[in-house]
Amino acid sequence: STSTMIATILTTAGYNTGLFTSPFLEAFNERIQLNNQPIDDDSLVAATIFVKERIEVLMEQGEPHPTEFEMVTAVGLQYFYQKQVDFVVLEVGLGGRLDATNIIKDPLAVVIMGISNDHTDYLGNTLAEIAFEKAAIIKDGSDVVVYPQDPEALKVILDFAQSKNAHVTLVNPDDISVLSHTSHSQTLKYLGDHLYLDGFELKLLGDHQSLNCLTALEVIALLNRKGYQINSGQIKKALAAVVFPGRFEIFLENPVVLIDGAHNSNGIQAFVNNMKQYFPNRTINLFFGMLEDKDIEESLSYLVPIASTIHTLTPNSDRAMPAEKMAALIHNTYGKSVDFYDTMEAAINSIDLSQKDEVNVFVGSLYMIGEARTLIRKNLL
């Protein structure tokens, strides 16, 4: 969400802006964008062929074959090079230190978002270990913007930044105020010292999105201090236009049908807070799936208490926890009756549209939410 906000502001300010994210929701092209438009098929083919030919040379030289993510990163960077972009907003993949995106030697800005127990198979079993991997995108003399963190993670980030003589801006939650909200947008006010920005609209919902927005604003303020021209009118226009499919996205109102790509405990906690804020005391029909390398038990501790009925699904990833195993875990831990679906289509078709007060939510892995989005729009709208 933060990457998308930064890229949208830069595009609105007239800069040719590349955006690289993962995973995609409905089409692979979403991962590589130019000025908020996914890469077209012809350009994707051309950049992929270019990278494939270079990989063949590497293989002839006895080098190991790149991973899928390394190849996709190379394709994205090649496309941005061809388009001679002014900025690239590059979202890391799994971690930071060993991530393919960490090839960038001298970034204009380094942004570290909220750290939770993510990808523990690869990054470590404690917040401190994971924070070290994440912090390693900080280079000598970097300007670093840091989202509010658990103290254990923050200490590691600050120590790493100090070792690199980096300049750190800590995002202060008191610098953003929610003036009002509806089920479609919220009106915010920036209270920090780095920008003049009174009330503005953001279509992304929830307190966590206001903090994501604040983080994006601190990055833009940093770029302003470096001499790039981005004014308050452009910022307001961009934020009012930002849409991010799969983030607390509401498709129907009566009954409510929504999806949310919260995929770790921090995201799940934010999602639950949103549900309490926007749909208090409503009957919640939960469809849930998650990857096994995530902090599933902590996520369930937030989710299960708000759910009236629970159904599980298997996200489309080889790292997914099978739906039947997830259902058994929830039943054994919480004593709740849980059923599971083999297909997303069966789950969508189980929704009873006559239950007008019900809130039907699909939450968990992004590898699940994209399929849900496609089928909801096809079968329910």
Protein backbone atom coordinates (compact mmCIF):
# COMPACT_ATOMS: atom_id res chain seq x y z
CA SER A 1 0.00 0.00 0.00
CA THR A 2 2.79 2.41 0.91
CA SER A 3 4.70 1.65 -2.29
CA THR A 4 1.54 2.32 -4.32
CA MET A 5 0.89 5.63 -2.53
CA ILE A 6 4.46 6.83 -3.11
CA ALA A 7 4.38 5.84 -6.78
CA THR A 8 0.96 7.46 -7.33
CA ILE A 9 2.12 10.74 -5.79
CA LEU A 10 5.26 10.79 -7.95
CA THR A 11 3.26 10.00 -11.10
CA THR A 12 0.72 12.73 -10.29
CA ALA A 13 3.61 15.16 -9.80
CA GLY A 14 4.64 14.49 -13.40
CA TYR A 15 7.50 12.06 -12.86
CA ASN A 16 7.88 8.94 -14.99
CA THR A 17 7.57 6.35 -12.24
CA GLY A 18 8.14 2.61 -12.16
CA LEU A 19 6.59 0.43 -9.45
CA PHE A 20 7.72 -3.13 -8.67
CA THR A 21 5.65 -5.20 -6.22
CA SER A 22 4.76 -8.80 -5.41
CA PRO A 23 2.77 -10.92 -5.51
CA PHE A 24 0.09 -10.06 -8.07
CA LEU A 25 -3.63 -10.42 -7.41
CA GLU A 26 -5.19 -11.28 -10.77
CA ALA A 27 -2.59 -10.79 -13.51
CA PHE A 28 1.20 -11.12 -13.43
CA ASN A 29 1.57 -7.75 -15.24
CA GLU A 30 0.47 -5.98 -12.03
CA ARG A 31 3.91 -6.63 -10.53
CA ILE A 32 5.67 -4.28 -12.97
CA GLN A 33 3.96 -0.92 -13.48
CA LEU A 34 4.74 2.34 -15.24
CA ASN A 35 2.79 5.40 -14.11
CA ASN A 36 0.19 3.16 -12.38
CA GLN A 37 -0.36 1.05 -15.51
CA PRO A 38 0.68 -2.63 -15.55
CA ILE A 39 3.33 -3.55 -18.11
CA ASP A 40 1.72 -4.43 -21.46
CA ASP A 41 2.12 -7.97 -22.77
CA ASP A 42 4.42 -7.03 -25.66
CA SER A 43 6.83 -5.14 -23.38
CA LEU A 44 6.73 -7.98 -20.86
CA VAL A 45 7.62 -10.50 -23.58
CA ALA A 46 10.44 -8.31 -24.92
CA ALA A 47 12.00 -7.72 -21.48
CA THR A 48 11.65 -11.40 -20.58
CA ILE A 49 13.37 -12.52 -23.80
CA PHE A 50 16.17 -10.02 -23.13
CA VAL A 51 16.69 -11.46 -19.61
CA LYS A 52 16.39 -15.07 -20.83
CA GLU A 53 19.19 -14.54 -23.36
CA ARG A 54 21.47 -13.15 -20.63
CA ILE A 55 20.65 -16.10 -18.35
CA GLU A 56 21.70 -18.48 -21.13
CA VAL A 57 25.09 -16.75 -21.26
CA LEU A 58 25.41 -17.09 -17.46
CA MET A 59 24.59 -20.79 -17.67
CA GLU A 60 27.26 -21.29 -20.36
CA GLN A 61 29.73 -19.68 -17.95
CA GLY A 62 28.82 -22.23 -15.27
CA GLU A 63 26.81 -19.83 -13.08
CA PRO A 64 23.80 -21.15 -11.11
CA HIS A 65 20.38 -20.55 -12.60
CA PRO A 66 18.65 -17.47 -11.13
CA THR A 67 15.56 -17.97 -8.99
CA GLU A 68 12.12 -17.01 -10.27
CA PHE A 69 12.11 -13.84 -8.17
CA GLU A 70 15.58 -12.86 -9.41
CA MET A 71 14.41 -13.27 -12.99
CA VAL A 72 11.25 -11.22 -12.40
CA THR A 73 13.30 -8.48 -10.72
CA ALA A 74 15.66 -8.40 -13.71
CA VAL A 75 12.70 -8.17 -16.12
CA GLY A 76 11.25 -5.26 -14.14
CA LEU A 77 14.53 -3.36 -13.98
CA GLN A 78 15.16 -3.91 -17.68
CA TYR A 79 11.69 -2.52 -18.50
CA PHE A 80 12.24 0.53 -16.28
CA TYR A 81 15.64 1.09 -17.92
CA GLN A 82 14.07 0.95 -21.37
CA LYS A 83 11.41 3.44 -20.32
CA GLN A 84 14.06 5.77 -18.77
CA VAL A 85 12.00 6.30 -15.63
CA ASP A 86 12.67 9.16 -13.21
CA PHE A 87 11.90 7.02 -10.16
CA VAL A 88 11.54 3.34 -9.32
CA VAL A 89 9.62 2.35 -6.22
CA LEU A 90 11.00 -1.10 -5.52
CA GLU A 91 9.30 -3.35 -2.99
CA VAL A 92 11.50 -6.08 -1.56
CA GLY A 93 10.47 -9.72 -1.80
CA LEU A 94 11.01 -12.01 1.18
CA GLY A 95 13.53 -10.12 3.20
CA GLY A 96 16.13 -7.54 2.40
CA ARG A 97 19.72 -8.62 2.92
CA LEU A 98 19.73 -11.44 0.34
CA ASP A 99 16.78 -10.13 -1.69
CA ALA A 100 17.20 -9.66 -5.44
CA THR A 101 16.00 -6.06 -5.11
CA ASN A 102 18.95 -5.29 -2.83
CA ILE A 103 21.19 -4.93 -5.88
CA ILE A 104 20.47 -1.16 -5.70
CA LYS A 105 23.66 0.43 -4.37
CA ASP A 106 22.58 3.98 -3.58
CA PRO A 107 18.81 4.38 -3.09
CA LEU A 108 17.32 7.87 -2.75
CA ALA A 109 15.30 6.61 0.20
CA VAL A 110 15.04 3.38 2.18
CA VAL A 111 11.67 2.60 3.75
CA ILE A 112 11.20 -0.06 6.43
CA MET A 113 7.59 -0.94 7.18
CA GLY A 114 6.14 -2.81 10.15
CA ILE A 115 8.08 -5.98 11.01
CA SER A 116 6.36 -9.11 12.26
CA ASN A 117 7.18 -12.82 12.34
CA ASP A 118 7.16 -13.26 8.57
CA HIS A 119 8.90 -15.90 6.44
CA THR A 120 10.48 -17.42 9.54
CA ASP A 121 11.89 -20.34 7.50
CA TYR A 122 14.12 -17.85 5.70
CA LEU A 123 14.59 -14.80 7.90
CA GLY A 124 14.87 -16.03 11.49
CA ASN A 125 12.71 -16.93 14.44
CA THR A 126 12.80 -13.67 16.41
CA LEU A 127 11.83 -10.10 15.57
CA ALA A 128 15.46 -9.09 16.07
CA GLU A 129 16.71 -11.65 13.52
CA ILE A 130 14.04 -10.66 11.00
CA ALA A 131 14.70 -6.94 11.57
CA PHE A 132 18.40 -7.48 10.82
CA GLU A 133 17.51 -9.04 7.46
CA LYS A 134 15.09 -6.19 6.68
CA ALA A 135 17.50 -3.46 7.82
CA ALA A 136 20.17 -4.67 5.42
CA ILE A 137 18.63 -2.63 2.60
CA ILE A 138 20.19 0.38 4.40
CA LYS A 139 23.36 1.45 2.57
CA ASP A 140 26.18 3.78 3.60
CA GLY A 141 24.73 7.24 4.17
CA SER A 142 21.16 6.19 3.32
CA ASP A 143 18.13 8.31 4.19
CA VAL A 144 15.83 5.91 6.02
CA VAL A 145 12.13 6.26 6.87
CA VAL A 146 11.00 3.81 9.56
CA TYR A 147 7.39 2.87 10.24
CA PRO A 148 6.45 2.47 13.96
CA GLN A 149 8.09 -0.73 15.22
CA ASP A 150 8.17 -3.13 18.11
CA PRO A 151 11.06 -1.95 20.38
CA GLU A 152 13.01 -5.16 19.75
CA ALA A 153 12.93 -4.61 15.98
CA LEU A 154 13.53 -0.85 16.23
CA LYS A 155 16.75 -1.28 18.22
CA VAL A 156 18.18 -3.56 15.52
CA ILE A 157 17.20 -1.12 12.75
CA LEU A 158 18.68 1.89 14.55
CA ASP A 159 21.91 0.04 15.36
CA PHE A 160 22.25 -1.04 11.73
CA ALA A 161 21.53 2.49 10.51
CA GLN A 162 24.14 3.89 12.87
CA SER A 163 26.72 1.41 11.58
CA LYS A 164 26.03 2.73 8.07
CA ASN A 165 26.03 6.43 9.08
CA ALA A 166 22.45 6.58 7.81
CA HIS A 167 19.98 9.37 8.59
CA VAL A 168 16.76 8.02 10.11
CA THR A 169 13.28 9.56 10.12
CA LEU A 170 10.98 7.78 12.58
CA VAL A 171 7.33 7.92 11.56
CA ASN A 172 5.36 9.40 14.48
CA PRO A 173 1.72 8.20 14.68
CA ASP A 174 0.79 11.53 16.30
CA ASP A 175 1.58 13.25 12.98
CA ILE A 176 -1.60 11.96 11.28
CA SER A 177 -5.17 12.57 12.40
CA VAL A 178 -8.36 10.91 11.15
CA LEU A 179 -10.93 13.70 10.78
CA SER A 180 -13.77 11.45 9.57
CA HIS A 181 -14.46 8.20 7.74
CA THR A 182 -17.13 6.37 5.76
CA SER A 183 -17.16 2.81 4.42
CA HIS A 184 -15.51 4.14 1.23
CA SER A 185 -12.88 6.66 2.33
CA GLN A 186 -11.35 8.55 5.23
CA THR A 187 -10.41 12.20 5.63
CA LEU A 188 -6.98 12.73 7.17
CA LYS A 189 -4.84 15.65 8.29
CA TYR A 190 -1.03 15.71 8.36
CA LEU A 191 0.27 17.28 11.58
CA GLY A 192 4.01 16.82 11.11
CA ASP A 193 6.67 19.43 10.44
CA HIS A 194 7.81 18.33 6.99
CA LEU A 195 4.81 19.21 4.80
CA TYR A 196 1.90 21.63 4.81
CA LEU A 197 -1.13 19.45 4.22
CA ASP A 198 -4.54 20.11 5.74
CA GLY A 199 -7.55 17.79 5.28
CA PHE A 200 -7.25 15.30 2.43
CA GLU A 201 -9.11 12.19 1.27
CA LEU A 202 -7.75 8.64 1.24
CA LYS A 203 -9.83 5.81 -0.20
CA LEU A 204 -7.81 3.15 1.63
CA LEU A 205 -9.57 2.36 4.90
CA GLY A 206 -8.35 1.81 8.43
CA ASP A 207 -5.92 3.23 10.97
CA HIS A 208 -3.09 1.13 9.53
CA GLN A 209 -3.65 2.76 6.12
CA SER A 210 -3.47 6.21 7.69
CA LEU A 211 -0.07 5.16 9.11
CA ASN A 212 0.96 3.75 5.73
CA CYS A 213 -0.07 7.08 4.21
CA LEU A 214 1.93 8.99 6.82
CA THR A 215 4.98 6.87 5.95
CA ALA A 216 4.53 7.68 2.25
CA LEU A 217 4.21 11.39 3.11
CA GLU A 218 7.48 11.34 5.06
CA VAL A 219 9.17 9.80 2.00
CA ILE A 220 7.75 12.53 -0.23
CA ALA A 221 8.90 15.20 2.26
CA LEU A 222 12.37 13.65 2.14
CA LEU A 223 12.38 13.86 -1.67
CA ASN A 224 11.28 17.50 -1.44
CA ARG A 225 14.26 18.20 0.81
CA LYS A 226 16.48 16.60 -1.84
CA GLY A 227 15.19 19.10 -4.39
CA TYR A 228 12.40 17.20 -6.14
CA GLN A 229 9.27 19.26 -6.75
CA ILE A 230 6.09 17.70 -5.34
CA ASN A 231 3.46 20.12 -4.06
CA SER A 232 0.53 19.69 -1.69
CA GLY A 233 -2.07 19.89 -4.46
CA GLN A 234 -0.42 17.01 -6.31
CA ILE A 235 -0.20 14.98 -3.09
CA LYS A 236 -3.91 15.51 -2.32
CA LYS A 237 -4.96 14.65 -5.87
CA ALA A 238 -2.88 11.47 -5.83
CA LEU A 239 -4.08 10.21 -2.45
CA ALA A 240 -7.73 10.82 -3.37
CA ALA A 241 -7.17 8.66 -6.45
CA VAL A 242 -5.17 5.79 -4.90
CA VAL A 243 -6.91 2.46 -5.17
CA PHE A 244 -5.33 -0.77 -4.03
CA PRO A 245 -7.33 -3.87 -4.89
CA GLY A 246 -7.45 -6.48 -2.17
CA ARG A 247 -7.00 -4.12 0.77
CA PHE A 248 -10.25 -3.99 2.76
CA GLU A 249 -12.03 -3.87 -0.58
CA ILE A 250 -15.83 -3.87 -0.30
CA PHE A 251 -17.81 -5.27 -3.24
CA LEU A 252 -21.36 -5.52 -1.86
CA GLU A 253 -23.09 -3.67 0.97
CA ASN A 254 -26.21 -5.78 1.73
CA PRO A 255 -24.94 -8.27 2.64
CA VAL A 256 -21.37 -7.05 2.86
CA VAL A 257 -18.80 -8.98 0.79
CA LEU A 258 -15.21 -7.84 1.19
CA ILE A 259 -11.66 -9.10 0.75
CA ASP A 260 -8.47 -8.18 2.56
CA GLY A 261 -4.94 -9.31 1.76
CA ALA A 262 -3.75 -9.21 5.38
CA HIS A 263 -1.16 -11.99 5.36
CA ASN A 264 0.75 -11.73 8.65
CA SER A 265 -0.19 -11.04 12.25
CA ASN A 266 0.31 -7.27 11.96
CA GLY A 267 -1.97 -7.18 8.93
CA ILE A 268 -4.54 -9.46 10.56
CA GLN A 269 -4.59 -7.30 13.69
CA ALA A 270 -5.18 -4.20 11.53
CA PHE A 271 -7.93 -6.03 9.63
CA VAL A 272 -9.68 -6.99 12.90
CA ASN A 273 -9.47 -3.38 14.10
CA ASN A 274 -11.07 -2.29 10.82
CA MET A 275 -13.87 -4.82 11.25
CA LYS A 276 -14.59 -3.53 14.75
CA GLN A 277 -14.54 0.07 13.50
CA TYR A 278 -16.63 -0.32 10.35
CA PHE A 279 -18.86 -3.30 11.16
CA PRO A 280 -19.38 -3.39 14.94
CA ASN A 281 -21.66 -6.09 16.38
CA ARG A 282 -22.28 -7.68 12.96
CA THR A 283 -22.38 -11.40 12.14
CA ILE A 284 -19.09 -12.23 10.43
CA ASN A 285 -18.81 -15.14 8.00
CA LEU A 286 -15.05 -15.72 7.68
CA PHE A 287 -13.20 -17.38 4.80
CA PHE A 288 -9.52 -17.80 5.71
CA GLY A 289 -6.29 -19.20 4.29
CA MET A 290 -2.63 -18.52 5.04
CA LEU A 291 0.91 -19.58 4.17
CA GLU A 292 2.63 -21.96 6.60
CA ASP A 293 5.69 -19.72 7.04
CA LYS A 294 3.52 -16.98 8.57
CA ASP A 295 2.61 -16.50 12.23
CA ILE A 296 -0.66 -18.42 11.92
CA GLU A 297 -1.42 -19.02 15.60
CA GLU A 298 -1.05 -15.34 16.54
CA SER A 299 -3.16 -14.35 13.53
CA LEU A 300 -5.89 -16.77 14.60
CA SER A 301 -5.88 -15.31 18.11
CA TYR A 302 -7.08 -12.01 16.56
CA LEU A 303 -9.42 -13.47 13.94
CA VAL A 304 -11.29 -16.31 15.58
CA PRO A 305 -12.96 -14.25 18.37
CA ILE A 306 -14.71 -11.95 15.85
CA ALA A 307 -15.95 -14.73 13.54
CA SER A 308 -19.42 -16.25 13.81
CA THR A 309 -18.73 -18.92 11.19
CA ILE A 310 -15.35 -20.01 9.81
CA HIS A 311 -14.40 -21.65 6.52
CA THR A 312 -10.85 -22.42 5.41
CA LEU A 313 -9.23 -22.44 1.97
CA THR A 314 -5.83 -23.39 0.58
CA PRO A 315 -3.99 -20.40 -0.97
CA ASN A 316 -2.48 -20.97 -4.41
CA SER A 317 1.12 -21.43 -3.23
CA ASP A 318 3.40 -24.34 -2.45
CA ARG A 319 3.97 -22.64 0.92
CA ALA A 320 0.26 -22.73 1.81
CA MET A 321 -1.20 -24.48 4.84
CA PRO A 322 -3.81 -26.94 3.44
CA ALA A 323 -7.39 -25.94 4.19
CA GLU A 324 -8.16 -29.22 5.99
CA LYS A 325 -5.11 -28.81 8.24
CA MET A 326 -6.06 -25.19 9.01
CA ALA A 327 -9.62 -26.22 9.86
CA ALA A 328 -8.34 -28.89 12.24
CA LEU A 329 -5.96 -26.41 13.90
CA ILE A 330 -8.74 -23.91 14.53
CA HIS A 331 -11.15 -26.59 15.79
CA ASN A 332 -8.58 -28.16 18.11
CA THR A 333 -7.38 -24.81 19.49
CA TYR A 334 -10.68 -22.96 19.84
CA GLY A 335 -13.30 -25.73 19.84
CA LYS A 336 -15.18 -24.01 17.01
CA SER A 337 -16.88 -25.84 14.20
CA VAL A 338 -14.94 -25.15 10.99
CA ASP A 339 -15.50 -26.40 7.44
CA PHE A 340 -13.12 -26.21 4.53
CA TYR A 341 -13.53 -25.77 0.77
CA ASP A 342 -11.49 -27.42 -1.95
CA THR A 343 -12.14 -24.59 -4.41
CA MET A 344 -12.68 -20.84 -4.22
CA GLU A 345 -15.71 -21.18 -6.48
CA ALA A 346 -17.43 -23.44 -3.94
CA ALA A 347 -16.65 -20.94 -1.18
CA ILE A 348 -18.05 -17.99 -3.16
CA ASN A 349 -21.18 -19.95 -4.08
CA SER A 350 -21.82 -20.77 -0.42
CA ILE A 351 -22.53 -17.11 0.42
CA ASP A 352 -26.21 -16.55 1.21
CA LEU A 353 -27.08 -13.18 -0.29
CA SER A 354 -30.44 -13.17 1.51
CA GLN A 355 -28.66 -12.72 4.87
CA LYS A 356 -28.53 -8.94 4.57
CA ASP A 357 -26.91 -8.28 7.94
CA GLU A 358 -24.04 -10.71 7.40
CA VAL A 359 -20.49 -9.59 6.67
CA ASN A 360 -18.73 -12.10 4.39
CA VAL A 361 -14.97 -11.65 4.49
CA PHE A 362 -12.13 -13.33 2.61
CA VAL A 363 -8.87 -12.68 4.41
CA GLY A 364 -5.36 -14.11 4.53
CA SER A 365 -2.84 -14.82 1.85
CA LEU A 366 -2.58 -12.58 -1.21
CA TYR A 367 -2.25 -15.85 -3.13
CA MET A 368 -5.88 -16.51 -2.17
CA ILE A 369 -7.35 -13.03 -2.34
CA GLY A 370 -6.70 -12.53 -6.06
CA GLU A 371 -8.70 -15.61 -6.98
CA ALA A 372 -11.47 -14.52 -4.61
CA ARG A 373 -11.56 -11.10 -6.27
CA THR A 374 -11.88 -12.55 -9.76
CA LEU A 375 -14.70 -14.93 -8.80
CA ILE A 376 -16.62 -12.41 -6.64
CA ARG A 377 -16.74 -10.00 -9.57
CA LYS A 378 -17.74 -12.82 -11.93
CA ASN A 379 -20.32 -14.61 -9.77
CA LEU A 380 -21.78 -12.01 -7.40
CA LEU A 381 -21.68 -8.61 -9.13
